[in-house]
mmCIF file of C-alpha atoms in Angstrom:
data_model
loop_
_atom_site.group_PDB
_atom_site.id
_atom_site.type_symbol
_atom_site.label_atom_id
_atom_site.label_comp_id
_atom_site.label_asym_id
_atom_site.label_seq_id
_atom_site.Cartn_x
_atom_site.Cartn_y
_atom_site.Cartn_z
ATOM 1 C CA MET A 1 137.930 83.322 36.330
ATOM 2 C CA VAL A 2 136.689 84.392 32.958
ATOM 3 C CA ASP A 3 133.003 84.165 32.015
ATOM 4 C CA ILE A 4 132.688 81.201 29.665
ATOM 5 C CA TRP A 5 130.423 80.684 26.678
ATOM 6 C CA GLU A 6 126.750 80.008 27.151
ATOM 7 C CA PRO A 7 126.422 76.250 26.794
ATOM 8 C CA THR A 8 123.187 76.745 24.746
ATOM 9 C CA ALA A 9 124.698 79.296 22.288
ATOM 10 C CA ALA A 10 124.899 78.315 18.623
ATOM 11 C CA GLY A 11 128.190 76.663 17.787
ATOM 12 C CA VAL A 12 129.237 76.008 21.363
ATOM 13 C CA LEU A 13 130.414 72.424 21.981
ATOM 14 C CA ARG A 14 130.311 71.047 25.529
ATOM 15 C CA LEU A 15 133.020 68.516 25.988
ATOM 16 C CA PRO A 16 132.475 65.636 28.436
ATOM 17 C CA SER A 17 134.538 67.451 31.088
ATOM 18 C CA GLY A 18 132.275 70.444 30.918
ATOM 19 C CA ARG A 19 134.751 72.669 28.939
ATOM 20 C CA LEU A 20 132.968 74.792 26.365
ATOM 21 C CA VAL A 21 134.485 75.596 22.989
ATOM 22 C CA ARG A 22 132.878 77.738 20.302
ATOM 23 C CA GLY A 23 133.231 76.525 16.743
ATOM 24 C CA ARG A 24 132.606 79.038 13.986
ATOM 25 C CA GLY A 25 132.802 79.800 10.306
ATOM 26 C CA LEU A 26 134.712 83.030 9.710
ATOM 27 C CA ARG A 27 132.516 83.802 6.678
ATOM 28 C CA GLN A 28 129.795 84.481 9.135
ATOM 29 C CA PRO A 29 129.627 87.624 11.284
ATOM 30 C CA LEU A 30 130.984 87.495 14.814
ATOM 31 C CA PRO A 31 128.191 86.192 17.041
ATOM 32 C CA ALA A 32 126.692 88.526 19.655
ATOM 33 C CA GLY A 33 127.999 88.136 23.234
ATOM 34 C CA PRO A 34 131.425 88.056 24.783
ATOM 35 C CA GLU A 35 134.547 87.876 22.599
ATOM 36 C CA PRO A 36 136.889 84.923 22.909
ATOM 37 C CA THR A 37 139.846 85.075 25.258
ATOM 38 C CA PHE A 38 141.820 82.798 22.877
ATOM 39 C CA ALA A 39 141.138 81.739 19.316
ATOM 40 C CA LEU A 40 142.667 79.113 17.017
ATOM 41 C CA TYR A 41 142.204 79.944 13.281
ATOM 42 C CA LEU A 42 142.601 77.150 10.779
ATOM 43 C CA LEU A 43 143.165 78.721 7.411
ATOM 44 C CA GLY A 44 145.304 78.390 4.258
ATOM 45 C CA ARG A 45 146.466 82.054 4.714
ATOM 46 C CA GLN A 46 146.952 84.283 7.755
ATOM 47 C CA PRO A 47 143.649 85.724 9.076
ATOM 48 C CA PRO A 48 143.068 89.388 9.614
ATOM 49 C CA PRO A 49 144.052 90.715 13.185
ATOM 50 C CA VAL A 50 141.665 90.484 16.031
ATOM 51 C CA SER A 51 141.470 92.208 19.414
ATOM 52 C CA TRP A 52 141.826 89.033 21.381
ATOM 53 C CA GLU A 53 144.752 86.532 21.637
ATOM 54 C CA ALA A 54 144.783 84.299 18.586
ATOM 55 C CA ARG A 55 146.934 81.700 16.964
ATOM 56 C CA TRP A 56 146.923 80.738 13.278
ATOM 57 C CA LEU A 57 147.564 77.266 11.909
ATOM 58 C CA ARG A 58 148.131 76.850 8.192
ATOM 59 C CA TRP A 59 145.472 74.419 7.273
ATOM 60 C CA PRO A 60 144.165 74.414 3.657
ATOM 61 C CA ASP A 61 140.467 73.962 2.996
ATOM 62 C CA PHE A 62 139.411 70.289 2.890
ATOM 63 C CA TRP A 63 142.939 69.105 3.853
ATOM 64 C CA LEU A 64 144.992 68.646 6.977
ATOM 65 C CA PRO A 65 147.245 71.048 8.852
ATOM 66 C CA THR A 66 150.573 71.555 7.138
ATOM 67 C CA ASP A 67 152.515 71.070 10.351
ATOM 68 C CA ARG A 68 151.064 68.219 12.336
ATOM 69 C CA GLN A 69 153.218 68.753 15.411
ATOM 70 C CA ALA A 70 152.352 72.470 15.612
ATOM 71 C CA ALA A 71 148.644 71.480 15.210
ATOM 72 C CA ALA A 72 148.821 69.036 17.990
ATOM 73 C CA GLN A 73 150.507 71.571 20.285
ATOM 74 C CA ALA A 74 147.979 74.351 19.348
ATOM 75 C CA LEU A 75 144.986 71.977 19.931
ATOM 76 C CA ARG A 76 146.434 70.966 23.376
ATOM 77 C CA GLU A 77 146.794 74.665 24.256
ATOM 78 C CA ALA A 78 143.185 75.410 23.180
ATOM 79 C CA TRP A 79 141.887 72.512 25.173
ATOM 80 C CA ALA A 80 143.784 73.599 28.311
ATOM 81 C CA ARG A 81 142.619 77.199 27.917
ATOM 82 C CA ALA A 82 138.993 76.063 27.555
ATOM 83 C CA GLU A 83 139.097 74.972 31.210
ATOM 84 C CA ASP A 84 138.485 78.594 32.308
ATOM 85 C CA GLY A 85 138.428 80.703 29.231
ATOM 86 C CA ARG A 86 136.393 81.475 26.112
ATOM 87 C CA VAL A 87 138.057 79.478 23.366
ATOM 88 C CA GLU A 88 137.079 79.704 19.738
ATOM 89 C CA ILE A 89 138.098 77.344 16.960
ATOM 90 C CA ALA A 90 137.341 78.628 13.456
ATOM 91 C CA CYS A 91 137.960 78.082 9.796
ATOM 92 C CA ALA A 92 136.170 79.658 6.821
ATOM 93 C CA GLY A 93 133.065 77.505 6.887
ATOM 94 C CA GLY A 94 133.121 76.146 10.412
ATOM 95 C CA ARG A 95 132.581 72.539 9.505
ATOM 96 C CA GLY A 96 135.544 70.580 8.065
ATOM 97 C CA ARG A 97 138.711 71.967 9.719
ATOM 98 C CA THR A 98 136.736 73.315 12.684
ATOM 99 C CA GLY A 99 134.960 69.991 13.177
ATOM 100 C CA THR A 100 138.257 68.109 12.902
ATOM 101 C CA ALA A 101 139.861 70.295 15.480
ATOM 102 C CA LEU A 102 136.929 69.980 17.801
ATOM 103 C CA ALA A 103 136.985 66.186 17.422
ATOM 104 C CA CYS A 104 140.681 66.269 18.441
ATOM 105 C CA LEU A 105 139.750 68.300 21.551
ATOM 106 C CA ALA A 106 137.122 65.664 22.306
ATOM 107 C CA VAL A 107 139.854 63.002 22.204
ATOM 108 C CA LEU A 108 142.045 65.137 24.534
ATOM 109 C CA ASP A 109 138.945 65.386 26.794
ATOM 110 C CA GLY A 110 138.638 61.572 26.963
ATOM 111 C CA VAL A 111 136.354 60.635 24.080
ATOM 112 C CA PRO A 112 137.794 57.538 22.293
ATOM 113 C CA ALA A 113 139.438 58.581 19.047
ATOM 114 C CA LYS A 114 137.141 56.279 16.967
ATOM 115 C CA GLU A 115 134.010 57.949 18.521
ATOM 116 C CA ALA A 116 135.186 61.626 18.460
ATOM 117 C CA VAL A 117 133.800 62.396 15.001
ATOM 118 C CA GLY A 118 130.422 61.067 15.937
ATOM 119 C CA TYR A 119 130.572 63.012 19.252
ATOM 120 C CA VAL A 120 131.196 66.287 17.392
ATOM 121 C CA ARG A 121 128.578 65.559 14.743
ATOM 122 C CA ALA A 122 125.958 64.810 17.461
ATOM 123 C CA HIS A 123 126.857 67.873 19.590
ATOM 124 C CA TYR A 124 128.167 70.520 17.259
ATOM 125 C CA CYS A 125 127.253 70.075 13.614
ATOM 126 C CA ALA A 126 125.994 66.984 11.710
ATOM 127 C CA HIS A 127 128.234 67.878 8.747
ATOM 128 C CA ALA A 128 131.474 68.342 10.798
ATOM 129 C CA VAL A 129 134.657 66.663 9.625
ATOM 130 C CA GLU A 130 134.185 66.619 5.817
ATOM 131 C CA THR A 131 136.807 64.284 4.322
ATOM 132 C CA PRO A 132 138.077 60.781 4.841
ATOM 133 C CA TRP A 133 141.596 62.087 5.646
ATOM 134 C CA GLN A 134 140.168 64.399 8.251
ATOM 135 C CA ARG A 135 138.325 61.481 9.849
ATOM 136 C CA ARG A 136 141.639 59.461 9.714
ATOM 137 C CA PHE A 137 143.553 62.379 11.320
ATOM 138 C CA VAL A 138 141.114 62.328 14.236
ATOM 139 C CA SER A 139 141.189 58.511 14.634
ATOM 140 C CA ARG A 140 144.968 58.705 14.936
ATOM 141 C CA PHE A 141 145.151 61.748 17.154
ATOM 142 C CA HIS A 142 146.409 61.321 20.824
#
């Protein structure tokens, strides 16, 4: 088993199942502590390489993923890996796209889709999920 994130660390969301996922803005320095074992990067262009396993989803700032099926598959993979690994979800600022993805993970974890944005705002960042279409994406995610 891999050491998981500290549940009290900045940016770490505890899902109802107990899974821990770190959300982060890539404009900020890498936080101190253990590196991710898997990361999902949500950016309009390919991120720089990292020393851990990572997956990139083309997801322009303030919008939605360009390939919804690939996004759903990647989010399910991130949720599954968070059971016993250190999973990081990140975009440039760590709020809109990251918050949207975290809310989708909350849905996968059993939070009703209509409550998932509120859950992430209460437990991760009050400004998570920035646009109406991001909120709609979460409400329709399953």
